Short mmCIF file of C-alpha atoms in Angstrom, two decimals:
data_model
loop_
_atom_site.label_atom_id
_atom_site.label_comp_id
_atom_site.label_asym_id
_atom_site.label_seq_id
_atom_site.Cartn_x
_atom_site.Cartn_y
_atom_site.Cartn_z
CA MET L 1 -45.69 -12.62 -22.88
CA THR L 2 -42.93 -10.05 -24.02
CA CYS L 3 -42.83 -6.31 -22.95
CA ARG L 4 -41.25 -3.35 -24.66
CA LEU L 5 -41.33 -0.03 -23.96
CA TYR L 6 -43.84 2.01 -26.82
CA TRP L 7 -44.15 5.84 -27.18
CA ARG L 8 -44.99 8.47 -29.56
CA ALA L 9 -43.47 11.31 -31.71
CA VAL L 10 -44.99 14.27 -30.62
CA THR L 11 -43.45 17.93 -30.09
CA THR L 12 -44.78 19.69 -27.24
CA VAL L 13 -45.63 18.07 -24.43
CA THR L 14 -45.78 18.82 -21.02
CA LYS L 15 -44.14 17.81 -18.05
CA SER L 16 -46.76 15.48 -17.04
CA GLU L 17 -47.15 14.20 -19.95
CA ILE L 18 -43.65 13.29 -19.97
CA PHE L 19 -43.65 11.69 -17.15
CA ARG L 20 -46.99 9.39 -17.69
CA ARG L 21 -45.03 7.97 -20.47
CA LEU L 22 -41.62 7.33 -18.57
CA PRO L 23 -42.09 3.14 -17.68
CA ALA L 24 -42.01 1.85 -14.14
CA VAL L 25 -39.76 -0.06 -12.70
CA ASP L 26 -41.17 -3.23 -13.15
CA GLU L 27 -42.27 -2.59 -16.31
CA LEU L 28 -38.54 -1.88 -17.25
CA LEU L 29 -37.96 -5.02 -15.72
CA ARG L 30 -39.83 -6.95 -18.68
CA VAL L 31 -38.08 -6.10 -21.42
CA PRO L 32 -35.93 -8.43 -22.72
CA GLU L 33 -32.51 -7.07 -22.45
CA VAL L 34 -33.29 -6.10 -18.91
CA THR L 35 -34.63 -9.39 -17.98
CA ALA L 36 -31.38 -10.89 -19.50
CA LEU L 37 -29.93 -8.19 -17.20
CA LEU L 38 -31.44 -9.61 -14.43
CA ALA L 39 -30.20 -13.21 -15.26
CA GLU L 40 -26.58 -12.13 -15.69
CA ARG L 41 -26.34 -9.54 -12.42
CA GLY L 42 -29.01 -10.11 -9.83
CA ARG L 43 -32.84 -9.28 -9.19
CA LEU L 44 -31.80 -6.50 -6.16
CA THR L 45 -28.82 -5.27 -8.42
CA VAL L 46 -30.59 -4.78 -10.52
CA THR L 47 -33.93 -3.26 -9.70
CA GLU L 48 -31.94 -0.93 -7.66
CA ALA L 49 -30.00 0.49 -10.78
CA ALA L 50 -33.30 0.67 -12.25
CA ARG L 51 -34.82 3.26 -9.90
CA GLU L 52 -31.47 5.06 -9.64
CA GLU L 53 -31.94 5.75 -13.66
CA LEU L 54 -35.24 6.57 -13.66
CA ASP L 55 -34.79 9.16 -10.75
CA LYS L 56 -32.42 10.38 -12.28
CA LEU L 57 -34.97 10.96 -15.61
CA ARG L 58 -37.02 12.33 -13.51
CA VAL L 59 -35.16 14.80 -12.02
CA GLU L 60 -34.36 15.73 -15.73
CA ILE L 61 -37.85 16.26 -16.84
CA SER L 62 -37.87 18.43 -13.60
CA ARG L 63 -35.09 20.90 -14.68
CA GLY L 64 -36.50 20.86 -18.20
CA THR L 65 -33.09 19.69 -19.76
CA LEU L 66 -35.35 16.27 -20.47
CA GLU L 67 -37.65 17.39 -23.02
CA GLY L 68 -40.68 15.54 -25.42
CA ASP L 69 -38.47 15.70 -28.60
CA LYS L 70 -36.18 13.50 -26.25
CA LEU L 71 -37.83 10.93 -24.92
CA GLU L 72 -37.72 8.23 -27.55
CA GLY L 73 -33.86 8.68 -28.03
CA VAL L 74 -33.94 8.64 -24.16
CA LEU L 75 -36.23 5.18 -23.89
CA ALA L 76 -34.20 3.18 -26.81
CA ALA L 77 -31.52 4.12 -24.94
CA LEU L 78 -33.07 3.06 -21.45
CA PRO L 79 -31.23 -0.78 -21.41
CA ASP L 80 -28.08 0.43 -22.28
CA ALA L 81 -27.65 2.51 -19.88
CA LEU L 82 -29.10 0.38 -17.22
CA ARG L 83 -26.39 -1.93 -18.24
CA ARG L 84 -24.02 0.13 -17.77
CA ARG L 85 -25.12 2.18 -14.28
CA VAL L 86 -24.91 -2.34 -13.29
CA THR L 87 -21.87 -2.51 -14.91
CA GLN L 88 -20.08 0.59 -13.09
CA ALA L 89 -21.85 -0.76 -9.09
CA THR L 90 -20.60 -3.48 -9.47
CA ALA L 91 -17.13 -3.16 -10.76
CA TYR L 92 -14.16 -3.86 -8.57
CA SER L 93 -13.35 -0.65 -7.09
CA LEU L 94 -9.43 -1.96 -6.15
CA ARG L 95 -7.54 -2.46 -9.51
CA ARG L 96 -4.34 -3.24 -10.41
CA VAL L 97 -2.63 0.41 -11.98
CA ILE L 98 0.59 1.05 -13.56
CA ASN L 99 3.01 2.95 -10.95
CA ALA L 100 5.38 4.92 -13.99
CA SER L 101 5.51 7.58 -11.20
CA GLY L 102 9.80 6.96 -10.02
CA VAL L 103 8.46 6.17 -6.47
CA VAL L 104 9.26 3.08 -5.90
CA LEU L 105 7.59 2.58 -2.44
CA HIS L 106 4.40 4.79 -3.36
CA THR L 107 1.98 4.65 -0.27
CA ASN L 108 -0.61 5.47 -1.76
CA LEU L 109 -0.13 2.58 -4.69
CA GLY L 110 0.30 -0.07 -2.06
CA ARG L 111 4.25 0.11 -1.40
CA SER L 112 6.03 -2.51 -2.05
CA PRO L 113 4.54 -4.95 -4.66
CA LEU L 114 4.73 -9.54 -3.86
CA SER L 115 6.39 -11.34 -6.25
CA LEU L 116 4.68 -14.09 -8.08
CA GLU L 117 6.06 -16.61 -5.99
CA ALA L 118 3.85 -14.81 -3.17
CA ALA L 119 0.75 -14.40 -5.06
CA LYS L 120 1.26 -17.60 -6.21
CA HIS L 121 1.15 -18.87 -3.06
CA VAL L 122 -1.37 -16.91 -1.38
CA ALA L 123 -3.92 -18.21 -4.48
CA GLU L 124 -2.84 -21.99 -3.55
CA THR L 125 -3.30 -20.38 0.27
CA ALA L 126 -7.05 -18.40 0.06
CA ILE L 127 -8.51 -21.03 -2.25
CA GLY L 128 -9.06 -24.21 -0.11
CA TYR L 129 -8.54 -24.85 3.53
CA SER L 130 -5.02 -24.42 4.93
CA ASN L 131 -2.86 -25.98 8.39
CA LEU L 132 -2.44 -22.30 9.86
CA GLU L 133 -3.16 -23.76 13.00
CA PHE L 134 -2.81 -27.08 13.04
CA ASP L 135 0.35 -28.95 13.67
CA LEU L 136 0.38 -31.83 11.30
CA GLU L 137 2.86 -33.91 12.25
CA LYS L 138 1.22 -34.19 15.83
CA GLY L 139 -2.43 -34.10 14.50
CA GLY L 140 -3.42 -31.22 16.48
CA ARG L 141 -3.88 -27.49 17.77
CA GLY L 142 -0.40 -25.89 16.17
CA ARG L 143 0.80 -21.83 15.95
CA ARG L 144 0.42 -19.41 12.84
CA ASP L 145 3.38 -17.96 14.29
CA GLU L 146 5.22 -20.98 12.98
CA HIS L 147 5.01 -20.50 9.37
CA ALA L 148 6.71 -17.48 9.54
CA GLN L 149 8.69 -17.99 12.85
CA ARG L 150 11.25 -21.07 11.05
CA LEU L 151 12.51 -18.70 8.15
CA PHE L 152 13.17 -15.65 10.32
CA SER L 153 15.05 -17.49 12.46
CA GLN L 154 17.13 -18.87 9.47
CA LEU L 155 17.72 -15.53 8.61
CA PHE L 156 18.97 -14.24 11.30
CA ALA L 157 20.77 -17.27 11.92
CA ARG L 158 22.84 -16.70 8.67
CA GLN L 159 23.82 -13.61 10.51
CA ASN L 160 24.71 -14.82 13.55
CA LEU L 161 21.90 -13.52 15.33
CA ALA L 162 20.78 -17.51 16.35
CA GLU L 163 19.15 -16.02 19.90
CA THR L 164 15.96 -14.69 18.93
CA ALA L 165 12.44 -14.73 17.70
CA THR L 166 9.45 -12.97 16.05
CA VAL L 167 6.19 -11.82 16.03
CA VAL L 168 4.11 -10.50 13.09
CA VAL L 169 0.71 -8.08 13.46
CA ASN L 170 -1.23 -6.26 10.53
CA ASN L 171 1.61 -3.09 10.69
CA ASN L 172 3.93 -1.27 11.55
CA ALA L 173 2.04 0.84 14.04
CA ALA L 174 0.53 -2.08 15.57
CA ALA L 175 4.20 -3.60 15.76
CA VAL L 176 5.04 -0.24 17.56
CA MET L 177 1.69 -0.21 20.38
CA LEU L 178 1.23 -3.90 20.98
CA ALA L 179 5.35 -3.64 22.13
CA LEU L 180 4.89 -1.00 24.45
CA ALA L 181 1.47 -2.04 25.75
CA ALA L 182 3.14 -5.97 26.51
CA LEU L 183 7.16 -4.26 28.02
CA ALA L 184 6.02 -0.33 29.02
CA GLU L 185 2.22 -0.44 30.13
CA SER L 186 2.08 2.34 33.57
CA GLY L 187 6.27 2.96 33.03
CA GLU L 188 7.69 5.43 31.36
CA VAL L 189 9.01 5.26 28.21
CA ILE L 190 12.33 7.58 27.53
CA VAL L 191 12.21 9.40 23.61
CA SER L 192 14.24 11.80 22.15
CA ARG L 193 11.87 14.94 21.12
CA GLY L 194 13.50 15.03 17.78
CA GLU L 195 11.60 11.55 16.99
CA LEU L 196 8.60 12.44 18.06
CA VAL L 197 7.66 11.81 14.44
CA GLU L 198 4.40 11.80 12.64
CA ILE L 199 4.17 9.22 9.25
CA GLY L 200 1.21 9.11 7.08
CA GLY L 201 -2.13 8.37 8.05
CA SER L 202 -1.94 10.24 11.39
CA PHE L 203 0.52 7.68 12.96
CA ARG L 204 2.17 9.97 15.65
CA ILE L 205 4.61 8.63 17.84
CA PRO L 206 2.88 10.09 21.35
CA GLU L 207 -0.68 9.25 20.45
CA ILE L 208 0.62 5.61 20.13
CA MET L 209 2.43 5.72 23.20
CA ALA L 210 -1.06 6.95 24.90
CA LEU L 211 -3.10 4.36 23.98
CA SER L 212 -1.33 2.00 24.74
CA GLY L 213 -1.17 2.98 28.39
CA ALA L 214 2.82 4.07 27.97
CA VAL L 215 3.82 7.15 29.38
CA LEU L 216 6.49 9.25 27.12
CA ARG L 217 9.65 10.72 28.46
CA GLU L 218 11.15 13.72 26.39
CA VAL L 219 14.76 14.21 26.39
CA GLY L 220 16.82 16.58 24.68
CA THR L 221 16.03 18.97 21.96
CA THR L 222 14.25 18.82 18.71
CA ASN L 223 17.86 19.18 16.96
CA ARG L 224 20.54 18.15 19.81
CA THR L 225 19.74 15.52 22.22
CA ARG L 226 22.67 13.59 24.11
CA ILE L 227 23.33 10.42 26.11
CA ALA L 228 23.44 11.86 29.06
CA ASP L 229 20.06 13.31 28.56
CA TYR L 230 18.98 10.37 28.45
CA GLU L 231 20.69 9.32 31.21
CA ARG L 232 19.56 11.98 33.30
CA ALA L 233 15.79 10.37 33.52
CA ILE L 234 16.59 7.40 34.16
CA ASN L 235 14.63 6.47 37.24
CA GLU L 236 12.64 3.34 39.14
CA ARG L 237 9.48 3.84 36.19
CA THR L 238 11.82 3.77 33.53
CA ARG L 239 11.06 0.62 30.94
CA LEU L 240 12.56 1.75 27.52
CA LEU L 241 14.68 3.29 26.06
CA LEU L 242 12.85 4.56 22.22
CA ARG L 243 14.90 5.22 19.07
CA VAL L 244 12.22 6.19 16.57
CA HIS L 245 13.79 5.72 12.68
CA ARG L 246 12.87 9.19 10.35
CA SER L 247 11.65 7.70 8.14
CA ASN L 248 10.04 10.56 6.19
CA PHE L 249 12.45 13.44 6.76
CA GLU L 250 15.96 14.52 8.02
CA ILE L 251 16.81 17.13 10.58
CA VAL L 252 20.49 18.83 9.06
CA GLY L 253 22.50 21.73 10.24
CA PHE L 254 23.94 21.93 14.06
CA THR L 255 22.45 18.31 14.90
CA GLU L 256 23.51 16.00 17.63
CA GLN L 257 21.91 12.60 18.51
CA PRO L 258 23.59 9.79 20.62
CA SER L 259 24.71 6.46 18.50
CA LEU L 260 23.13 3.64 19.10
CA THR L 261 25.95 1.45 20.26
CA GLU L 262 26.21 3.81 23.52
CA LEU L 263 22.23 4.16 23.73
CA VAL L 264 22.77 0.13 24.11
CA GLU L 265 25.50 0.43 26.46
CA LEU L 266 23.14 2.77 28.66
CA GLY L 267 20.36 0.38 28.52
CA ARG L 268 22.82 -2.60 29.87
CA ARG L 269 24.06 -0.89 32.32
CA ARG L 270 20.93 0.27 33.81
CA GLY L 271 19.22 -2.79 33.17
CA ILE L 272 17.03 -1.29 30.77
CA ALA L 273 15.67 -2.75 27.66
CA VAL L 274 16.67 -0.66 24.45
CA MET L 275 13.19 -0.76 20.96
CA GLU L 276 14.42 1.07 18.19
CA ASP L 277 11.44 1.41 15.38
CA LEU L 278 12.99 1.11 12.23
CA GLY L 279 10.20 1.26 10.11
CA SER L 280 10.75 0.40 6.43
CA GLY L 281 13.55 -3.03 7.88
CA ALA L 282 15.94 -3.75 5.10
CA LEU L 283 17.04 -7.85 4.89
CA VAL L 284 19.90 -7.01 2.51
CA ASP L 285 22.83 -4.35 3.03
CA LEU L 286 21.04 -1.32 1.02
CA GLU L 287 24.65 0.26 -0.46
CA SER L 288 24.84 -2.70 -3.11
CA TYR L 289 21.63 -0.62 -4.45
CA GLY L 290 23.62 2.67 -3.83
CA ILE L 291 21.53 2.94 -1.22
CA ALA L 292 23.63 4.75 1.68
CA GLY L 293 22.99 5.54 5.73
CA GLU L 294 19.70 3.53 5.84
CA PRO L 295 20.29 0.34 8.59
CA SER L 296 18.86 -2.70 8.27
CA VAL L 297 17.68 -4.59 10.91
CA TYR L 298 21.10 -7.24 11.06
CA ASP L 299 22.99 -3.41 11.61
CA SER L 300 19.90 -2.50 14.33
CA LEU L 301 20.30 -6.39 15.93
CA ARG L 302 24.31 -6.62 15.96
CA ALA L 303 24.53 -3.37 18.06
CA GLY L 304 22.65 -4.73 20.85
CA VAL L 305 18.93 -3.06 20.78
CA SER L 306 16.67 -5.45 22.22
CA LEU L 307 13.62 -5.44 20.11
CA VAL L 308 12.96 -3.94 16.12
CA THR L 309 9.67 -3.03 14.59
CA TYR L 310 9.65 -3.06 11.16
CA SER L 311 7.44 -3.40 8.17
CA GLY L 312 6.98 -5.83 5.88
CA ASP L 313 5.84 -4.16 2.85
CA LYS L 314 8.73 -1.77 2.34
CA LEU L 315 12.87 -2.57 2.16
CA LEU L 316 11.70 -5.87 2.49
CA GLY L 317 9.69 -6.04 -0.44
CA GLY L 318 6.41 -8.40 0.92
CA PRO L 319 2.75 -8.00 2.13
CA GLN L 320 1.32 -5.48 4.73
CA ALA L 321 2.21 -6.74 8.38
CA GLY L 322 4.20 -5.27 11.15
CA LEU L 323 7.31 -7.16 11.79
CA ALA L 324 8.81 -7.23 15.59
CA THR L 325 12.31 -9.07 16.38
CA GLY L 326 14.52 -9.20 19.13
CA ASN L 327 15.11 -10.90 22.54
CA PRO L 328 12.90 -14.41 22.44
CA VAL L 329 11.43 -12.73 25.98
CA LEU L 330 10.05 -9.99 25.16
CA VAL L 331 8.93 -11.35 22.12
CA GLU L 332 6.87 -13.93 23.89
CA ARG L 333 5.67 -11.16 26.21
CA MET L 334 4.32 -9.28 23.15
CA ARG L 335 2.85 -12.83 21.79
CA THR L 336 1.12 -13.75 25.48
CA HIS L 337 -0.74 -10.21 25.16
CA PRO L 338 -4.32 -10.09 24.67
CA LEU L 339 -3.81 -7.32 22.41
CA PHE L 340 -2.17 -8.93 20.46
CA ARG L 341 -5.19 -11.39 19.48
CA ALA L 342 -6.96 -8.01 18.42
CA LEU L 343 -3.39 -6.90 15.78
CA ARG L 344 -2.85 -10.50 14.48
CA VAL L 345 -2.44 -11.54 10.66
CA ASP L 346 -4.35 -13.88 8.50
CA LYS L 347 -3.74 -16.43 6.44
CA LEU L 348 -2.95 -14.45 3.24
CA CYS L 349 -0.76 -12.46 4.67
CA TYR L 350 1.42 -14.99 6.31
CA ALA L 351 1.50 -17.15 2.53
CA ALA L 352 2.60 -13.91 1.14
CA LEU L 353 5.47 -12.98 3.72
CA GLU L 354 6.58 -16.75 3.66
CA ALA L 355 7.02 -17.12 0.75
CA THR L 356 8.69 -13.35 -0.13
CA LEU L 357 11.23 -15.58 2.93
CA VAL L 358 11.49 -18.26 1.41
CA THR L 359 13.19 -16.06 -1.33
CA TYR L 360 15.49 -14.53 0.95
CA LEU L 361 17.12 -18.00 2.06
CA ARG L 362 17.51 -18.48 -1.53
CA GLU L 363 19.17 -15.43 -2.76
CA GLY L 364 16.67 -14.81 -5.67
CA TYR L 365 16.53 -11.33 -4.16
CA HIS L 366 16.00 -10.44 -7.86
CA GLN L 367 12.93 -12.45 -8.34
CA ILE L 368 11.33 -9.75 -5.46
CA PRO L 369 10.07 -6.72 -7.34
CA LEU L 370 11.02 -4.11 -5.57
CA LEU L 371 15.00 -5.60 -4.56
CA HIS L 372 14.91 -5.70 -8.79
CA MET L 373 13.49 -1.64 -9.18
CA LEU L 374 16.20 -0.75 -6.80
CA SER L 375 18.79 -2.53 -9.11
CA LEU L 376 18.15 -1.77 -12.33
CA PRO L 377 21.05 0.12 -14.34
CA SER L 378 19.65 3.74 -15.29
CA GLU L 379 21.22 2.58 -18.73
CA GLU L 380 18.83 0.50 -19.05
CA VAL L 381 15.58 2.50 -18.42
CA ARG L 382 16.88 5.12 -20.54
CA ARG L 383 17.23 2.26 -23.17
CA ARG L 384 13.52 1.72 -22.65
CA CYS L 385 12.41 5.17 -22.30
CA GLN L 386 13.99 5.89 -25.79
CA ALA L 387 12.54 2.67 -27.29
CA LEU L 388 8.97 3.89 -26.13
CA ALA L 389 9.59 7.32 -27.53
CA ASP L 390 10.13 5.75 -30.69
CA SER L 391 7.21 4.01 -31.02
CA ILE L 392 5.34 6.38 -30.84
CA SER L 393 3.18 9.67 -33.33
CA GLY L 394 1.29 12.73 -32.68
CA LEU L 395 3.28 13.17 -29.38
CA SER L 396 6.12 15.23 -27.72
CA ALA L 397 7.63 12.30 -26.33
CA THR L 398 11.54 13.21 -25.03
CA VAL L 399 14.25 10.87 -23.24
CA LEU L 400 14.47 13.10 -19.82
CA GLU L 401 17.54 12.09 -17.21
CA THR L 402 15.88 12.49 -13.63
CA VAL L 403 15.68 10.41 -10.73
CA SER L 404 13.36 8.00 -8.82
CA MET L 405 12.62 8.74 -4.93
CA ILE L 406 12.59 5.16 -2.84
CA GLY L 407 9.31 6.41 -1.55
CA GLY L 408 6.60 4.85 1.39
CA GLY L 409 8.61 6.32 4.61
CA ALA L 410 12.03 4.43 3.50
CA ALA L 411 15.00 6.27 3.32
CA PRO L 412 14.57 9.86 4.05
CA GLY L 413 16.00 12.14 0.86
CA LYS L 414 17.57 8.96 -0.69
CA THR L 415 16.99 8.65 -4.61
CA LEU L 416 18.71 6.56 -7.66
CA PRO L 417 19.73 8.39 -10.65
CA SER L 418 16.60 6.71 -13.45
CA PHE L 419 15.43 8.47 -16.59
CA ALA L 420 11.44 9.06 -18.12
CA LEU L 421 9.70 9.57 -21.03
CA SER L 422 8.39 13.25 -21.01
CA LEU L 423 5.16 13.84 -22.64
CA ALA L 424 3.19 16.70 -24.68
CA CYS L 425 0.75 16.53 -26.43
CA ASP L 426 -0.24 20.24 -29.18
CA GLY L 427 -4.04 21.19 -27.83
CA MET L 428 -3.83 18.84 -24.26
CA SER L 429 -2.57 19.53 -21.15
CA ALA L 430 -0.10 18.08 -18.99
CA THR L 431 -2.60 17.58 -16.35
CA GLU L 432 -5.84 16.62 -18.82
CA LEU L 433 -3.02 13.97 -20.90
CA ALA L 434 -1.77 12.40 -16.66
CA ARG L 435 -5.42 12.24 -16.09
CA ARG L 436 -6.43 10.28 -19.86
CA LEU L 437 -3.52 8.07 -18.62
CA ARG L 438 -5.65 6.89 -15.53
CA GLN L 439 -8.79 5.86 -17.18
CA GLN L 440 -7.32 3.32 -19.61
CA ALA L 441 -8.33 0.04 -18.20
CA THR L 442 -5.33 0.05 -17.10
CA PRO L 443 -5.00 3.14 -15.26
CA ILE L 444 -1.24 4.82 -16.00
CA VAL L 445 -0.26 7.26 -12.43
CA ALA L 446 2.97 8.89 -13.77
CA ARG L 447 3.57 12.38 -12.07
CA VAL L 448 3.52 16.23 -13.80
CA GLU L 449 6.37 18.22 -14.00
CA ALA L 450 7.37 22.00 -15.51
CA ASP L 451 3.83 20.94 -17.92
CA ARG L 452 5.25 17.56 -19.23
CA VAL L 453 3.87 14.85 -18.23
CA LEU L 454 6.92 12.38 -16.80
CA LEU L 455 6.70 7.76 -17.22
CA ASP L 456 10.17 6.75 -15.51
CA LEU L 457 10.37 3.42 -16.64
CA ARG L 458 12.29 1.96 -13.51
CA THR L 459 8.72 1.50 -11.62
CA VAL L 460 7.08 0.18 -14.87
CA ASP L 461 7.40 -3.46 -15.71
CA ALA L 462 9.67 -4.46 -18.37
CA ALA L 463 6.68 -6.51 -19.58
CA ASP L 464 3.85 -3.34 -19.49
CA ASP L 465 6.04 -1.32 -21.74
CA LEU L 466 4.56 -2.93 -25.00
CA TYR L 467 0.64 -1.38 -22.73
CA LEU L 468 1.87 1.46 -22.35
CA ALA L 469 2.91 2.24 -26.23
CA GLU L 470 -0.23 1.48 -27.45
CA VAL L 471 -2.34 3.67 -24.90
CA LEU L 472 0.20 6.76 -25.70
CA ALA L 473 -0.76 5.94 -29.59
CA THR L 474 -4.90 5.67 -28.48
CA VAL L 475 -4.02 8.76 -26.26
CA ALA L 476 -2.37 10.40 -29.76
CA ARG L 477 -4.83 10.30 -32.00
#
């Protein structure tokens, strides 16, 4: 039997009469348009949305904002309102966005984007079974570490760093915590006061150390720490000398810090391992990308550091992961520590990391989005900005010289020359224009400076330029 919502037009009715004319949930679910929605989205979801929509109308009636003369239109629109509510409730919250902010490693936007090869390998691994912990040669149990370890071994061997091993956990904070727990629990770890950093998300070195069971031994001052400070602090309880990279700030002026070589020499002389929390973890020489003073993982290991921890989704250009590379004996102690199982990564992370490392082995650096953005000539960015400015009307669009930030707690204070499309719209504030760009089907995240919206195309894939032009034309209208 077909059920429809009926009403009669009235000019003056009481709130009680309006309430009585609202359909019950079951009655609303029998309306043909809603019945079709049930088949598409599921009974529980649609039923819950129907209750919420009717509750909203009851609130409006109680407040006097829904009166009798409006009831006919509201009831007629109920199926459409219900579809919108269900669509919103079941839409993905995590979405692709276009990063036009000019911050290459934007922490809030997911840091480094994956390469197409990595994304493809993740999809292939995700949709079926995999040999995550299965040795195909022997036909028995294997170790998930091997998928990344064999590739790291090849990369480090090319740098004459053959005597290394690498363990993978879910982020760099986890790598630091696991290393401290496995190598220094109940013992002391010596670190300079100038390196007791806090990184986004309340990652504080003293707190991580306390959680690991290691004891913090601070030396030096905020701006000046000497090698003698470390040496005086060494005692029978010392387990590690820790160097923490200042990944999101700089100390300038009257400063002093012992070199990594000095720290390593002290560690060798006193029989104490040196660990470095490098944070970002580049596997290329960043000097060639115009970024000076940012050490690579290779640099730290060549200096003799016993263990280096770093991120997978920063300057490496891969998935979120925490990596610890160094002395195989120390790495094995981390791998066999009970905490490792709680921090290990899944098959999707290994798939993305494996594909990223294979790209490094093939020297296909341009295929890694992060490295491609870093190497993009500023003149190429300017040309794209100008082409976009020429293609739109209705907005004030000019090409502005600017700088792109590395971001993500990597290379503090380092920038790259770039260009941005500077936008303004009559009758619309820059804040409102930026908001409208974020409301698009594929949101566009820009930055606002001096009451103008800036789109830095260094961090935008060239394939998205046409979409940007279409959106800007729509917004201008």
